[in-house]
Amino acid sequence: MKHIAIVEDEVLMREELSDLLRKAGYRVDGISEFQDVTSRLLALSPDLILLDLNLPGINGFQLCRELKQKSSVPVLVLTSRDELHDELHALQLGADEYLTKPCRKERLLSRIANVLKRFEGRANLLEGNGYLLDRKTYTLYIHNSSVILPKNQGKLLEVFLTHKNEIVPKETLCHAVWGTAEFIDENALQVNLTRLKKTMSELNMNQQIVPVRGSGYKLVISLFTERG
Ligand code: CA
């Protein structure tokens, strides 16, 4: 059963939408609190997010941008803002579909079905700079071919791709690989990071992992590649 999260501040509208989608066979979560809404939405890990733009205390466009930066979840904007420049702005920020309220139920349902179909099979893919990583199989799609990464390397790269533009603490990396950060084995972590760095360089990826003194590691875009 596909899972849809509804971000809508108007209670009646939210209930009406939830009801419609449940009857259409979806599992539904309605979001009514907008503090830390990005992380709460990502924790729900829905198959699609239905997003209102006029929300209390939060900019819907900004929210759309953050969701698309941090995940591959499809976002369907459903808003009363019917101006073309709003629609173009939302699409530019990564929204996958834009509908204005009031909207025919049939239209909403068919757009939702279309977007879900378009994203079928992409739910596990994380996007890097010029490559994709399947977080289930650790298959890396790059330069029109694919490579299966050894498990530990896949786990490490997965963490970096879900913490884009952030410094990732050693504890987080250890937890990803060994399921615990209780005993941080610096050497074992080093060995695995070195292997991943070697793989990334061999695959001529234009991103590299750099240490950040005292805090952890960060994935950055490299200025120079090894080859080419
Ligand atoms: Ca609203």
Short mmCIF file of C-alpha atoms and ligand atoms in Angstrom, two decimals:
data_model
loop_
_atom_site.label_atom_id
_atom_site.label_comp_id
_atom_site.label_asym_id
_atom_site.label_seq_id
_atom_site.Cartn_x
_atom_site.Cartn_y
_atom_site.Cartn_z
CA MET A 1 0.00 0.00 0.00
CA LYS A 2 1.46 3.35 -1.05
CA HIS A 3 1.94 5.88 1.71
CA ILE A 4 1.11 9.57 1.30
CA ALA A 5 1.92 12.38 3.75
CA ILE A 6 -0.37 15.41 3.63
CA VAL A 7 1.09 18.76 4.66
CA GLU A 8 -1.93 21.01 5.09
CA ASP A 9 -2.77 23.44 7.90
CA GLU A 10 -6.51 23.75 7.29
CA VAL A 11 -8.19 21.03 9.33
CA LEU A 12 -11.23 20.52 7.12
CA MET A 13 -9.15 20.40 3.99
CA ARG A 14 -6.72 17.96 5.59
CA GLU A 15 -9.52 15.67 6.73
CA GLU A 16 -11.23 15.78 3.37
CA LEU A 17 -8.00 14.92 1.59
CA SER A 18 -7.16 12.12 4.04
CA ASP A 19 -10.60 10.66 3.56
CA LEU A 20 -10.41 10.82 -0.22
CA LEU A 21 -6.96 9.21 -0.34
CA ARG A 22 -7.84 6.47 2.15
CA LYS A 23 -10.89 5.58 0.10
CA ALA A 24 -8.63 5.44 -2.95
CA GLY A 25 -6.52 2.81 -1.18
CA TYR A 26 -3.61 4.83 0.17
CA ARG A 27 -2.13 4.86 3.65
CA VAL A 28 -2.26 8.46 4.85
CA ASP A 29 -0.49 10.59 7.43
CA GLY A 30 -1.69 14.15 7.97
CA ILE A 31 0.82 16.68 9.22
CA SER A 32 -0.65 19.39 11.43
CA GLU A 33 2.44 20.57 13.34
CA PHE A 34 4.98 22.47 11.34
CA GLN A 35 7.96 22.59 13.66
CA ASP A 36 10.89 20.49 12.32
CA VAL A 37 8.51 19.40 9.62
CA THR A 38 11.27 18.43 7.17
CA SER A 39 12.86 15.86 9.45
CA ARG A 40 9.50 14.55 10.62
CA LEU A 41 8.36 14.07 7.05
CA LEU A 42 11.57 12.31 6.08
CA ALA A 43 11.27 10.05 9.12
CA LEU A 44 7.83 8.98 7.89
CA SER A 45 9.48 8.07 4.59
CA PRO A 46 6.28 8.33 2.52
CA ASP A 47 6.00 7.42 -1.16
CA LEU A 48 4.66 10.89 -1.93
CA ILE A 49 4.19 14.22 -0.15
CA LEU A 50 1.14 16.36 -0.83
CA LEU A 51 2.27 19.87 0.00
CA ASP A 52 0.33 23.04 0.67
CA LEU A 53 2.39 26.21 0.21
CA ASN A 54 0.71 28.68 2.56
CA LEU A 55 1.60 27.28 5.96
CA PRO A 56 1.85 28.93 9.37
CA GLY A 57 5.38 29.90 10.38
CA ILE A 58 7.07 28.12 7.52
CA ASN A 59 7.71 28.88 3.88
CA GLY A 60 6.23 26.12 1.71
CA PHE A 61 8.68 26.82 -1.12
CA GLN A 62 11.60 26.47 1.29
CA LEU A 63 10.12 23.24 2.61
CA CYS A 64 9.81 21.90 -0.94
CA ARG A 65 13.43 22.74 -1.64
CA GLU A 66 14.65 21.04 1.55
CA LEU A 67 12.65 17.88 0.90
CA LYS A 68 14.03 17.58 -2.60
CA GLN A 69 17.59 18.26 -1.44
CA LYS A 70 17.53 15.68 1.30
CA SER A 71 15.58 12.87 -0.33
CA SER A 72 14.22 11.48 -3.56
CA VAL A 73 10.58 11.64 -2.40
CA PRO A 74 8.14 13.01 -5.00
CA VAL A 75 6.36 16.23 -4.00
CA LEU A 76 2.95 17.22 -5.37
CA VAL A 77 2.06 20.82 -4.56
CA LEU A 78 -1.63 21.47 -3.93
CA THR A 79 -2.18 25.15 -3.27
CA SER A 80 -4.58 28.05 -3.61
CA ARG A 81 -1.75 30.07 -5.16
CA ASP A 82 -2.79 30.07 -8.79
CA GLU A 83 -0.23 32.45 -10.25
CA LEU A 84 2.10 31.17 -12.92
CA HIS A 85 5.21 32.55 -11.23
CA ASP A 86 4.41 30.54 -8.06
CA GLU A 87 3.99 27.38 -10.11
CA LEU A 88 7.24 27.97 -11.99
CA HIS A 89 9.07 28.72 -8.75
CA ALA A 90 7.84 25.51 -7.12
CA LEU A 91 8.77 23.42 -10.16
CA GLN A 92 12.18 25.05 -10.22
CA LEU A 93 12.67 24.02 -6.60
CA GLY A 94 11.98 20.42 -7.57
CA ALA A 95 8.21 19.99 -7.12
CA ASP A 96 7.08 17.10 -9.33
CA GLU A 97 3.54 18.30 -9.91
CA TYR A 98 1.56 21.48 -9.23
CA LEU A 99 -2.21 21.66 -8.78
CA THR A 100 -4.35 24.56 -7.63
CA LYS A 101 -7.26 24.48 -5.19
CA PRO A 102 -10.10 23.96 -5.68
CA CYS A 103 -9.26 20.83 -7.60
CA ARG A 104 -11.43 18.04 -9.01
CA LYS A 105 -10.98 14.85 -7.01
CA GLU A 106 -10.47 12.82 -10.17
CA ARG A 107 -7.72 15.15 -11.32
CA LEU A 108 -5.90 14.98 -8.00
CA LEU A 109 -6.11 11.19 -7.86
CA SER A 110 -4.90 10.74 -11.41
CA ARG A 111 -1.96 13.13 -10.92
CA ILE A 112 -0.99 11.31 -7.73
CA ALA A 113 -1.13 7.96 -9.52
CA ASN A 114 1.00 9.37 -12.36
CA VAL A 115 3.69 10.72 -10.07
CA LEU A 116 3.82 7.49 -8.08
CA LYS A 117 4.22 5.54 -11.30
CA ARG A 118 7.01 7.82 -12.45
CA PHE A 119 8.85 7.24 -9.20
CA GLU A 120 8.27 3.50 -9.08
CA GLY A 121 11.56 1.75 -8.39
CA ARG A 122 13.33 4.99 -7.62
CA ALA A 123 12.52 5.01 -3.93
CA ASN A 124 15.84 3.44 -3.00
CA LEU A 125 17.98 5.67 -5.14
CA LEU A 126 20.11 8.38 -3.57
CA GLU A 127 21.50 11.03 -5.83
CA GLY A 128 25.17 12.02 -5.82
CA ASN A 129 27.01 14.36 -8.10
CA GLY A 130 26.74 12.57 -11.46
CA TYR A 131 25.85 9.18 -10.00
CA LEU A 132 23.08 7.30 -8.17
CA LEU A 133 23.36 4.86 -5.28
CA ASP A 134 20.77 2.16 -4.64
CA ARG A 135 20.65 2.06 -0.84
CA LYS A 136 19.26 -1.48 -0.79
CA THR A 137 21.76 -3.24 -3.02
CA TYR A 138 24.61 -0.67 -2.86
CA THR A 139 24.65 -0.62 -6.64
CA LEU A 140 26.31 2.52 -7.92
CA TYR A 141 25.16 3.85 -11.28
CA ILE A 142 27.84 6.00 -12.82
CA HIS A 143 29.09 6.93 -16.30
CA ASN A 144 26.36 4.78 -17.91
CA SER A 145 27.40 1.64 -16.10
CA SER A 146 26.85 0.06 -12.71
CA VAL A 147 29.07 -1.32 -9.96
CA ILE A 148 28.05 -3.14 -6.79
CA LEU A 149 29.94 -1.67 -3.86
CA PRO A 150 31.16 -3.84 -0.99
CA LYS A 151 28.63 -3.54 1.84
CA ASN A 152 30.68 -1.37 4.19
CA GLN A 153 31.60 1.05 1.43
CA GLY A 154 27.96 1.21 0.36
CA LYS A 155 26.85 1.94 3.91
CA LEU A 156 29.40 4.74 4.29
CA LEU A 157 28.50 6.36 0.98
CA GLU A 158 24.81 6.10 1.89
CA VAL A 159 25.46 8.08 5.08
CA PHE A 160 27.32 10.80 3.20
CA LEU A 161 24.51 11.07 0.65
CA THR A 162 21.88 11.43 3.36
CA HIS A 163 23.97 14.13 5.05
CA LYS A 164 24.66 16.27 2.00
CA ASN A 165 26.71 19.40 2.71
CA GLU A 166 27.09 18.37 6.33
CA ILE A 167 30.02 17.24 8.43
CA VAL A 168 29.34 13.62 9.36
CA PRO A 169 30.63 12.70 12.85
CA LYS A 170 32.69 9.52 13.25
CA GLU A 171 29.98 8.15 15.58
CA THR A 172 27.40 8.37 12.78
CA LEU A 173 29.73 6.56 10.37
CA CYS A 174 30.52 3.81 12.87
CA HIS A 175 26.85 3.39 13.65
CA ALA A 176 26.05 3.01 9.96
CA VAL A 177 28.67 0.30 9.43
CA TRP A 178 28.58 -1.67 12.69
CA GLY A 179 25.17 -0.79 14.09
CA THR A 180 26.73 0.70 17.22
CA ALA A 181 28.89 3.67 18.09
CA GLU A 182 29.70 2.40 21.54
CA PHE A 183 33.27 1.45 20.78
CA ILE A 184 34.66 3.63 18.08
CA ASP A 185 37.39 1.71 16.34
CA GLU A 186 39.28 4.50 14.60
CA ASN A 187 41.48 2.06 12.70
CA ALA A 188 38.64 -0.03 11.35
CA LEU A 189 36.79 3.12 10.30
CA GLN A 190 39.94 4.45 8.63
CA VAL A 191 40.42 1.21 6.71
CA ASN A 192 36.87 1.30 5.38
CA LEU A 193 37.03 4.99 4.49
CA THR A 194 40.31 4.45 2.68
CA ARG A 195 38.77 1.63 0.64
CA LEU A 196 35.78 3.81 -0.27
CA LYS A 197 38.06 6.71 -1.23
CA LYS A 198 40.07 4.36 -3.43
CA THR A 199 36.89 3.08 -5.12
CA MET A 200 35.65 6.63 -5.69
CA SER A 201 38.93 7.63 -7.24
CA GLU A 202 39.06 4.50 -9.44
CA LEU A 203 35.54 5.22 -10.66
CA ASN A 204 36.62 8.75 -11.44
CA MET A 205 33.85 10.22 -9.28
CA ASN A 206 33.99 13.97 -8.97
CA GLN A 207 33.33 13.88 -5.25
CA GLN A 208 35.70 13.02 -2.47
CA ILE A 209 35.66 12.44 1.27
CA VAL A 210 37.75 14.85 3.31
CA PRO A 211 38.45 14.84 7.04
CA VAL A 212 37.26 17.81 9.08
CA ARG A 213 39.65 18.24 11.97
CA GLY A 214 38.17 17.11 15.27
CA SER A 215 34.64 16.65 13.98
CA GLY A 216 34.36 13.97 11.30
CA TYR A 217 34.23 13.77 7.52
CA LYS A 218 32.53 15.56 4.69
CA LEU A 219 31.70 14.68 1.09
CA VAL A 220 32.86 17.48 -1.18
CA ILE A 221 33.02 18.08 -4.91
CA SER A 222 36.58 17.60 -6.07
CA LEU A 223 38.25 20.21 -8.21
CA PHE A 224 40.40 17.70 -9.99
CA THR A 225 39.79 14.14 -11.04
CA GLU A 226 42.42 11.44 -11.16
CA ARG A 227 42.00 10.78 -14.83
CA GLY A 228 40.72 12.56 -17.90
CA CA B 1 -2.72 26.68 3.88
#
